[in-house]
CSV table of C-alpha atoms in Angstrom, one decimal:
chain,number,residue,atom,x,y,z
A,1,MET,CA,-19.0,25.8,13.1
A,2,SER,CA,-15.9,27.3,11.5
A,3,ILE,CA,-12.2,27.2,12.2
A,4,SER,CA,-10.2,30.3,11.3
A,5,LYS,CA,-6.5,31.2,11.4
A,6,GLU,CA,-5.2,34.5,10.1
A,7,GLY,CA,-7.2,34.7,6.8
A,8,PHE,CA,-7.6,31.0,6.6
A,9,SER,CA,-11.0,29.5,7.4
A,10,VAL,CA,-12.4,26.0,7.2
A,11,TYR,CA,-16.2,25.5,7.3
A,12,PRO,CA,-17.0,21.8,7.9
A,13,VAL,CA,-20.2,20.3,6.4
A,14,ILE,CA,-21.1,17.5,8.7
A,15,VAL,CA,-24.0,15.3,7.6
A,16,PRO,CA,-25.1,12.7,10.3
A,17,THR,CA,-25.7,9.1,9.3
A,18,LYS,CA,-27.0,6.1,11.3
A,19,TYR,CA,-24.2,3.9,9.8
A,20,SER,CA,-21.0,3.2,11.6
A,21,LEU,CA,-19.3,6.0,9.7
A,22,ARG,CA,-21.4,8.4,12.0
A,23,SER,CA,-21.2,11.3,9.5
A,24,PHE,CA,-20.3,12.3,5.9
A,25,ASN,CA,-17.8,15.2,6.2
A,26,PHE,CA,-16.7,17.6,3.5
A,27,TYR,CA,-15.2,21.0,3.8
A,28,LEU,CA,-15.3,24.6,2.5
A,29,LEU,CA,-11.8,26.2,2.6
A,30,GLU,CA,-11.6,30.0,2.3
A,31,GLU,CA,-8.2,31.6,1.8
A,32,ALA,CA,-6.7,34.4,-0.2
A,33,GLY,CA,-10.0,35.4,-1.8
A,34,SER,CA,-10.8,31.9,-3.1
A,35,LEU,CA,-13.3,29.3,-1.8
A,36,SER,CA,-12.5,25.6,-2.3
A,37,LEU,CA,-14.8,22.6,-1.7
A,38,ILE,CA,-12.9,19.6,-0.5
A,39,ASP,CA,-14.9,16.5,-1.3
A,40,ALA,CA,-18.6,16.7,-2.1
A,41,GLY,CA,-20.5,14.3,0.2
A,42,ILE,CA,-23.1,11.8,-0.9
A,43,ASN,CA,-25.8,12.3,-3.5
A,44,SER,CA,-28.8,12.8,-1.2
A,45,GLU,CA,-31.3,15.6,-0.6
A,46,GLU,CA,-30.2,15.7,3.1
A,47,CYS,CA,-26.6,16.1,2.1
A,48,TRP,CA,-27.5,19.0,-0.3
A,49,GLU,CA,-29.5,20.7,2.4
A,50,TYR,CA,-26.6,20.5,5.0
A,51,PHE,CA,-24.3,21.9,2.3
A,52,MET,CA,-26.5,24.8,1.4
A,53,GLN,CA,-27.2,25.6,5.0
A,54,THR,CA,-23.4,25.8,5.7
A,55,MET,CA,-23.0,28.0,2.6
A,56,ASN,CA,-25.8,30.3,3.6
A,57,GLU,CA,-24.8,30.6,7.3
A,58,ASN,CA,-21.4,31.8,6.2
A,59,GLY,CA,-22.6,34.2,3.5
A,60,PHE,CA,-21.7,32.1,0.5
A,61,THR,CA,-23.5,31.1,-2.7
A,62,LEU,CA,-22.5,28.4,-5.2
A,63,HIS,CA,-21.2,31.3,-7.4
A,64,ASP,CA,-18.6,32.0,-4.8
A,65,LEU,CA,-17.0,28.5,-5.3
A,66,THR,CA,-13.6,28.6,-7.0
A,67,ARG,CA,-12.9,24.9,-7.3
A,68,ILE,CA,-13.8,21.4,-6.1
A,69,ILE,CA,-11.0,19.1,-5.0
A,70,ILE,CA,-11.6,15.4,-4.1
A,71,THR,CA,-9.5,13.1,-2.0
A,72,HIS,CA,-10.7,9.9,-3.8
A,73,ASN,CA,-13.5,8.6,-6.1
A,74,HIS,CA,-15.9,6.9,-3.7
A,75,GLU,CA,-19.5,7.8,-4.0
A,76,ASP,CA,-19.8,9.4,-0.5
A,77,HIS,CA,-17.0,11.9,-1.5
A,78,VAL,CA,-18.2,13.0,-5.0
A,79,GLY,CA,-22.0,12.8,-4.6
A,80,LEU,CA,-22.9,16.5,-5.1
A,81,ILE,CA,-20.5,17.3,-7.9
A,82,ASN,CA,-22.9,16.9,-10.8
A,83,ARG,CA,-25.6,18.9,-9.0
A,84,ILE,CA,-23.2,21.7,-8.3
A,85,SER,CA,-21.7,21.8,-11.8
A,86,SER,CA,-25.2,21.9,-13.3
A,87,ILE,CA,-25.7,25.2,-11.6
A,88,LYS,CA,-22.2,26.7,-12.1
A,89,GLU,CA,-19.2,25.4,-14.0
A,90,ILE,CA,-16.5,24.9,-11.5
A,91,PRO,CA,-13.0,23.4,-12.0
A,92,LEU,CA,-12.8,19.9,-10.6
A,93,TYR,CA,-9.5,18.5,-9.4
A,94,ALA,CA,-8.8,14.8,-8.9
A,95,HIS,CA,-5.9,12.4,-8.9
A,96,GLN,CA,-5.0,11.0,-12.3
A,97,GLU,CA,-6.0,7.5,-11.1
A,98,SER,CA,-9.6,8.7,-10.5
A,99,ILE,CA,-10.5,9.5,-14.0
A,100,HIS,CA,-11.6,6.1,-15.3
A,101,ARG,CA,-13.6,5.5,-12.2
A,102,LEU,CA,-15.3,8.9,-12.1
A,103,LYS,CA,-16.1,8.8,-15.8
A,104,ARG,CA,-17.5,5.2,-15.4
A,105,ASP,CA,-15.2,4.0,-18.2
A,106,LYS,CA,-17.0,0.9,-19.6
A,107,GLY,CA,-13.8,-0.9,-20.5
A,108,PHE,CA,-12.4,-0.5,-17.1
A,109,PHE,CA,-15.5,-1.6,-15.3
A,110,SER,CA,-15.8,-4.6,-17.5
A,111,LEU,CA,-12.2,-5.5,-16.7
A,112,ARG,CA,-13.0,-4.9,-13.0
A,113,ILE,CA,-15.8,-7.4,-13.0
A,114,GLU,CA,-13.5,-10.0,-14.7
A,115,PHE,CA,-10.9,-9.2,-12.0
A,116,PHE,CA,-13.2,-10.0,-9.1
A,117,ASP,CA,-14.7,-13.0,-10.8
A,118,GLN,CA,-11.2,-14.5,-11.1
A,119,LEU,CA,-10.1,-13.3,-7.7
A,120,TYR,CA,-13.0,-14.8,-5.8
A,121,ARG,CA,-12.6,-18.1,-7.6
A,122,GLU,CA,-8.9,-18.2,-6.8
A,123,MET,CA,-9.7,-17.4,-3.1
A,124,GLY,CA,-12.1,-20.3,-3.0
A,125,CYS,CA,-15.2,-18.2,-2.5
A,126,GLY,CA,-17.6,-20.4,-4.4
A,127,ALA,CA,-21.3,-19.3,-4.5
A,128,ALA,CA,-20.6,-16.3,-2.3
A,129,GLY,CA,-18.1,-15.0,-4.8
A,130,GLU,CA,-20.5,-15.6,-7.7
A,131,GLN,CA,-23.2,-13.6,-5.9
A,132,GLN,CA,-20.9,-10.7,-5.3
A,133,VAL,CA,-19.8,-10.6,-9.0
A,134,GLN,CA,-23.5,-10.5,-10.0
A,135,LYS,CA,-24.0,-7.5,-7.6
A,136,LEU,CA,-21.0,-5.8,-9.3
A,137,LYS,CA,-22.6,-6.3,-12.7
A,138,ASP,CA,-25.9,-4.9,-11.5
A,139,ALA,CA,-24.1,-1.9,-9.9
A,140,VAL,CA,-22.4,-1.0,-13.2
A,141,ARG,CA,-25.8,-0.6,-14.9
A,142,LYS,CA,-27.3,1.1,-11.9
A,143,ASN,CA,-24.5,3.6,-11.3
A,144,GLU,CA,-24.0,4.7,-14.9
A,145,LYS,CA,-26.1,7.8,-13.9
A,146,ASN,CA,-23.4,8.7,-11.4
A,147,ARG,CA,-20.9,9.4,-14.1
A,148,ILE,CA,-19.2,12.7,-13.4
A,149,GLN,CA,-20.2,15.0,-16.2
A,150,THR,CA,-17.8,17.9,-15.9
A,151,ASP,CA,-14.2,17.9,-17.1
A,152,ILE,CA,-11.5,16.9,-14.6
A,153,ILE,CA,-8.1,18.5,-14.0
A,154,THR,CA,-5.7,15.9,-12.8
A,155,PHE,CA,-3.0,16.2,-10.1
A,156,ALA,CA,-0.3,13.9,-8.7
A,157,GLU,CA,2.2,13.8,-5.8
A,158,ALA,CA,3.7,17.1,-4.7
A,159,ASP,CA,1.4,19.2,-6.9
A,160,ARG,CA,-0.1,22.3,-5.2
A,161,ILE,CA,-3.7,23.5,-5.4
A,162,ALA,CA,-5.1,26.5,-3.5
A,163,GLY,CA,-2.2,26.4,-1.1
A,164,LEU,CA,-2.5,22.7,-0.5
A,165,GLN,CA,0.2,20.1,-1.2
A,166,VAL,CA,-1.0,16.8,-2.7
A,167,ILE,CA,0.3,13.8,-0.9
A,168,GLU,CA,-0.5,10.4,-2.5
A,169,THR,CA,-1.9,7.9,0.1
A,170,PRO,CA,-3.1,4.8,-1.7
A,171,GLY,CA,-4.6,2.0,0.3
A,172,HIS,CA,-8.3,2.8,1.0
A,173,SER,CA,-8.5,3.4,-2.7
A,174,PRO,CA,-5.8,3.5,-5.5
A,175,ASP,CA,-6.4,7.2,-6.1
A,176,HIS,CA,-6.5,8.4,-2.5
A,177,VAL,CA,-4.7,11.6,-1.6
A,178,VAL,CA,-4.5,13.8,1.5
A,179,LEU,CA,-4.1,17.6,1.2
A,180,LEU,CA,-1.6,19.3,3.4
A,181,HIS,CA,-1.5,23.0,4.4
A,182,GLU,CA,2.0,23.3,5.7
A,183,GLN,CA,1.7,26.8,7.1
A,184,LYS,CA,-1.5,26.2,9.0
A,185,LYS,CA,-0.5,22.7,10.0
A,186,CYS,CA,-3.7,21.0,8.9
A,187,LEU,CA,-4.5,18.0,6.8
A,188,PHE,CA,-7.6,17.2,4.7
A,189,ALA,CA,-7.5,13.4,5.1
A,190,GLY,CA,-10.5,11.9,3.2
A,191,ASP,CA,-10.8,8.3,4.5
A,192,HIS,CA,-7.2,7.8,5.1
A,193,LEU,CA,-7.6,8.1,8.9
A,194,ILE,CA,-10.9,8.1,10.9
A,195,SER,CA,-11.0,8.6,14.6
A,196,HIS,CA,-13.5,5.9,15.7
A,197,ILE,CA,-13.0,3.1,13.1
A,198,SER,CA,-10.3,1.7,11.0
A,199,SER,CA,-10.3,2.6,7.3
A,200,ASN,CA,-10.7,-0.4,5.0
A,201,ALA,CA,-7.9,-1.1,2.5
A,202,LEU,CA,-10.3,-2.3,-0.3
A,203,VAL,CA,-8.9,-4.8,-2.8
A,204,GLU,CA,-8.9,-3.3,-6.3
A,205,PRO,CA,-7.3,-3.8,-9.7
A,206,ASP,CA,-5.1,-1.3,-11.4
A,207,ARG,CA,-6.0,0.0,-14.8
A,208,ASP,CA,-4.4,-3.1,-16.4
A,209,GLY,CA,-6.4,-5.5,-14.3
A,210,GLU,CA,-3.6,-6.5,-12.0
A,211,ARG,CA,-4.3,-6.8,-8.3
A,212,ILE,CA,-2.9,-3.9,-6.1
A,213,LEU,CA,-1.5,-4.9,-2.7
A,214,THR,CA,-3.8,-2.5,-1.0
A,215,LEU,CA,-3.1,-3.2,2.6
A,216,VAL,CA,0.7,-3.1,2.0
A,217,GLU,CA,0.2,0.3,0.3
A,218,TYR,CA,-2.0,1.5,3.1
A,219,VAL,CA,0.6,0.7,5.7
A,220,ASP,CA,3.2,2.6,3.7
A,221,SER,CA,0.8,5.5,3.4
A,222,LEU,CA,0.1,5.5,7.2
A,223,LYS,CA,3.9,5.6,7.9
A,224,LYS,CA,4.2,8.4,5.4
A,225,CYS,CA,1.6,10.5,7.2
A,226,LEU,CA,3.2,9.7,10.6
A,227,GLN,CA,6.0,12.0,9.6
A,228,LEU,CA,3.8,15.0,8.9
A,229,ASP,CA,3.8,18.0,11.2
A,230,VAL,CA,0.1,18.7,11.6
A,231,GLU,CA,-2.1,19.9,14.5
A,232,ILE,CA,-5.5,19.2,13.1
A,233,LEU,CA,-6.8,16.6,10.6
A,234,TYR,CA,-10.1,16.9,8.8
A,235,PRO,CA,-11.4,13.4,8.1
A,236,GLY,CA,-14.1,12.2,5.7
A,237,HIS,CA,-16.2,10.7,8.6
A,238,GLY,CA,-16.5,11.2,12.3
A,239,GLU,CA,-14.8,13.8,14.6
A,240,LEU,CA,-11.9,16.0,13.8
A,241,ILE,CA,-8.5,14.6,14.8
A,242,ASN,CA,-5.8,16.3,16.8
A,243,ASN,CA,-3.6,13.3,17.7
A,244,HIS,CA,-2.9,11.8,14.3
A,245,LYS,CA,0.5,10.3,15.3
A,246,GLU,CA,-1.0,8.5,18.2
A,247,LEU,CA,-3.9,7.3,16.1
A,248,ILE,CA,-1.7,6.1,13.2
A,249,THR,CA,0.5,4.2,15.7
A,250,LYS,CA,-2.6,2.5,17.1
A,251,ARG,CA,-3.8,1.6,13.5
A,252,LEU,CA,-0.5,0.1,12.6
A,253,HIS,CA,-0.4,-1.9,15.8
A,254,ARG,CA,-3.9,-3.2,15.1
A,255,ILE,CA,-2.9,-4.3,11.6
A,256,ASP,CA,0.0,-6.3,13.0
A,257,GLU,CA,-2.2,-7.9,15.7
A,258,LYS,CA,-4.8,-9.0,13.1
A,259,ALA,CA,-2.1,-10.4,10.8
A,260,GLU,CA,-0.8,-12.5,13.7
A,261,ARG,CA,-4.3,-13.8,14.5
A,262,ILE,CA,-4.8,-14.8,10.9
A,263,LEU,CA,-1.4,-16.4,10.9
A,264,ARG,CA,-2.4,-18.6,13.9
A,265,LEU,CA,-5.5,-19.7,12.0
A,266,ILE,CA,-3.3,-20.7,9.1
A,267,GLN,CA,-1.0,-22.6,11.4
A,268,SER,CA,-4.1,-24.5,12.7
A,269,GLY,CA,-4.6,-25.8,9.2
A,270,ILE,CA,-7.1,-23.3,7.6
A,271,SER,CA,-5.5,-22.5,4.3
A,272,THR,CA,-7.8,-20.6,1.9
A,273,ALA,CA,-8.8,-17.0,2.1
A,274,ASN,CA,-12.5,-17.9,2.0
A,275,GLN,CA,-12.1,-20.4,4.9
A,276,LEU,CA,-10.2,-17.8,6.8
A,277,ALA,CA,-12.8,-15.1,6.2
A,278,TYR,CA,-15.6,-17.4,7.3
A,279,THR,CA,-13.8,-18.5,10.4
A,280,TYR,CA,-12.5,-15.1,11.5
A,281,TYR,CA,-15.5,-12.9,10.8
A,282,LYS,CA,-18.3,-15.4,11.3
A,283,GLY,CA,-21.7,-13.5,10.9
A,284,LYS,CA,-20.1,-10.6,9.1
A,285,TYR,CA,-19.0,-13.0,6.3
A,286,GLU,CA,-22.4,-13.0,4.6
A,287,SER,CA,-23.5,-9.4,5.5
A,288,GLN,CA,-20.2,-7.7,4.6
A,289,PHE,CA,-18.7,-10.2,2.2
A,290,PRO,CA,-16.6,-7.8,0.0
A,291,LEU,CA,-15.2,-5.9,3.0
A,292,VAL,CA,-14.4,-9.1,4.8
A,293,MET,CA,-12.6,-10.6,1.8
A,294,SER,CA,-10.7,-7.4,1.3
A,295,GLU,CA,-9.5,-7.5,4.9
A,296,ILE,CA,-8.4,-11.2,4.7
A,297,ILE,CA,-6.7,-10.9,1.3
A,298,GLY,CA,-5.0,-7.7,2.4
A,299,HIS,CA,-3.6,-9.3,5.5
A,300,LEU,CA,-2.5,-12.4,3.6
A,301,ASP,CA,-0.6,-10.0,1.2
A,302,TYR,CA,0.9,-8.3,4.3
A,303,LEU,CA,2.0,-11.6,5.8
A,304,GLU,CA,3.4,-12.7,2.5
A,305,THR,CA,5.6,-9.6,2.1
A,306,GLN,CA,6.9,-10.2,5.6
A,307,HIS,CA,7.8,-13.8,4.6
A,308,LYS,CA,5.5,-15.2,7.2
A,309,VAL,CA,3.3,-17.2,4.8
A,310,GLN,CA,3.7,-18.8,1.4
A,311,LYS,CA,1.1,-20.1,-1.0
A,312,GLU,CA,0.5,-22.7,-3.7
A,313,VAL,CA,-2.4,-23.2,-6.1
A,314,LYS,CA,-4.4,-26.4,-6.0
A,315,ASP,CA,-7.3,-27.0,-8.4
A,316,GLY,CA,-7.3,-23.2,-9.2
A,317,VAL,CA,-7.5,-22.1,-5.6
A,318,TRP,CA,-4.7,-20.5,-3.6
A,319,HIS,CA,-3.8,-22.2,-0.3
A,320,TYR,CA,-1.7,-20.4,2.3
A,321,TYR,CA,0.8,-22.0,4.7
A,322,ALA,CA,3.2,-20.7,7.4
A,323,TYR,CA,6.5,-19.7,5.8
A,324,GLY,CA,9.3,-22.2,5.9
A,325,LYS,CA,7.1,-25.2,6.6
A,326,PRO,CA,7.0,-28.0,4.0
A,327,ILE,CA,3.7,-27.5,2.2
A,328,LYS,CA,3.1,-31.3,1.9
A,329,LYS,CA,2.8,-31.6,5.7
A,330,TYR,CA,-0.4,-29.6,5.9
A,331,GLU,CA,-3.8,-31.0,5.5
A,332,VAL,CA,-6.1,-28.8,3.4
A,333,ARG,CA,-9.6,-28.7,4.9
């Protein structure tokens, strides 16, 4: 399948998966004699085979590639980079906030473990938090082999690459961008917007170890994209999107609804992020712990910026209360 408009062609690489993501999507963009790869899938033999099949069906080889551009650093968007660059040296473009993650900077990943260790303690996570921190330590050792080997050319807001305008959309990840082709009214969206599921605003530290208000940033990024004049959006997972404004409005409404449900739990006397996560998500608390905690912490940040909740620390743990109510009147469970 290809989508062509007056010398501009997009060749989607769609790799099915049994997970809720439904597919890993990345794209070949041909225009003005150049061939760009936008994102690079996951590091698997199946993904490589789908990629090569798409290349071959459209008369391309790896030596035709002009550049690789990534929307963010997650493993299912950068997986084939090292394999491609081992065959041909190709310029790799990424946001400046991607570098320490893509290069597996040891100082940063050590700081990141310390960040989550402190965060989960402050959110009252106990043994579940300790187990997740151990998984992070194990992942650092295991994923060292995924370090991107090639040099990286950085970009930032409003830069242009291969006719695409870079638009910073932090939230799902601190380095997330979307790539806009204004003339063709299309947007390469990474994981910023997915048709069938909401994108997670994953809690992360910045390079200095300070917590980013990821859901607050994500809401701002959604509103930013709401203003864009585009007819088709190419997401990192699932089906192509041709109603982005309607879908963004739906996502924003869902965030507000979830925040109100969490606020009602707080008003009932549940005060820590861990208690809220366990109560709200039930079975998913254990099976999807880091995602669940990101969701709860993000919505607590969102409620706090709206002056709907306030917090105080007790015995090293943050407790949240409805804004404007005397904290001493609440019983901490």
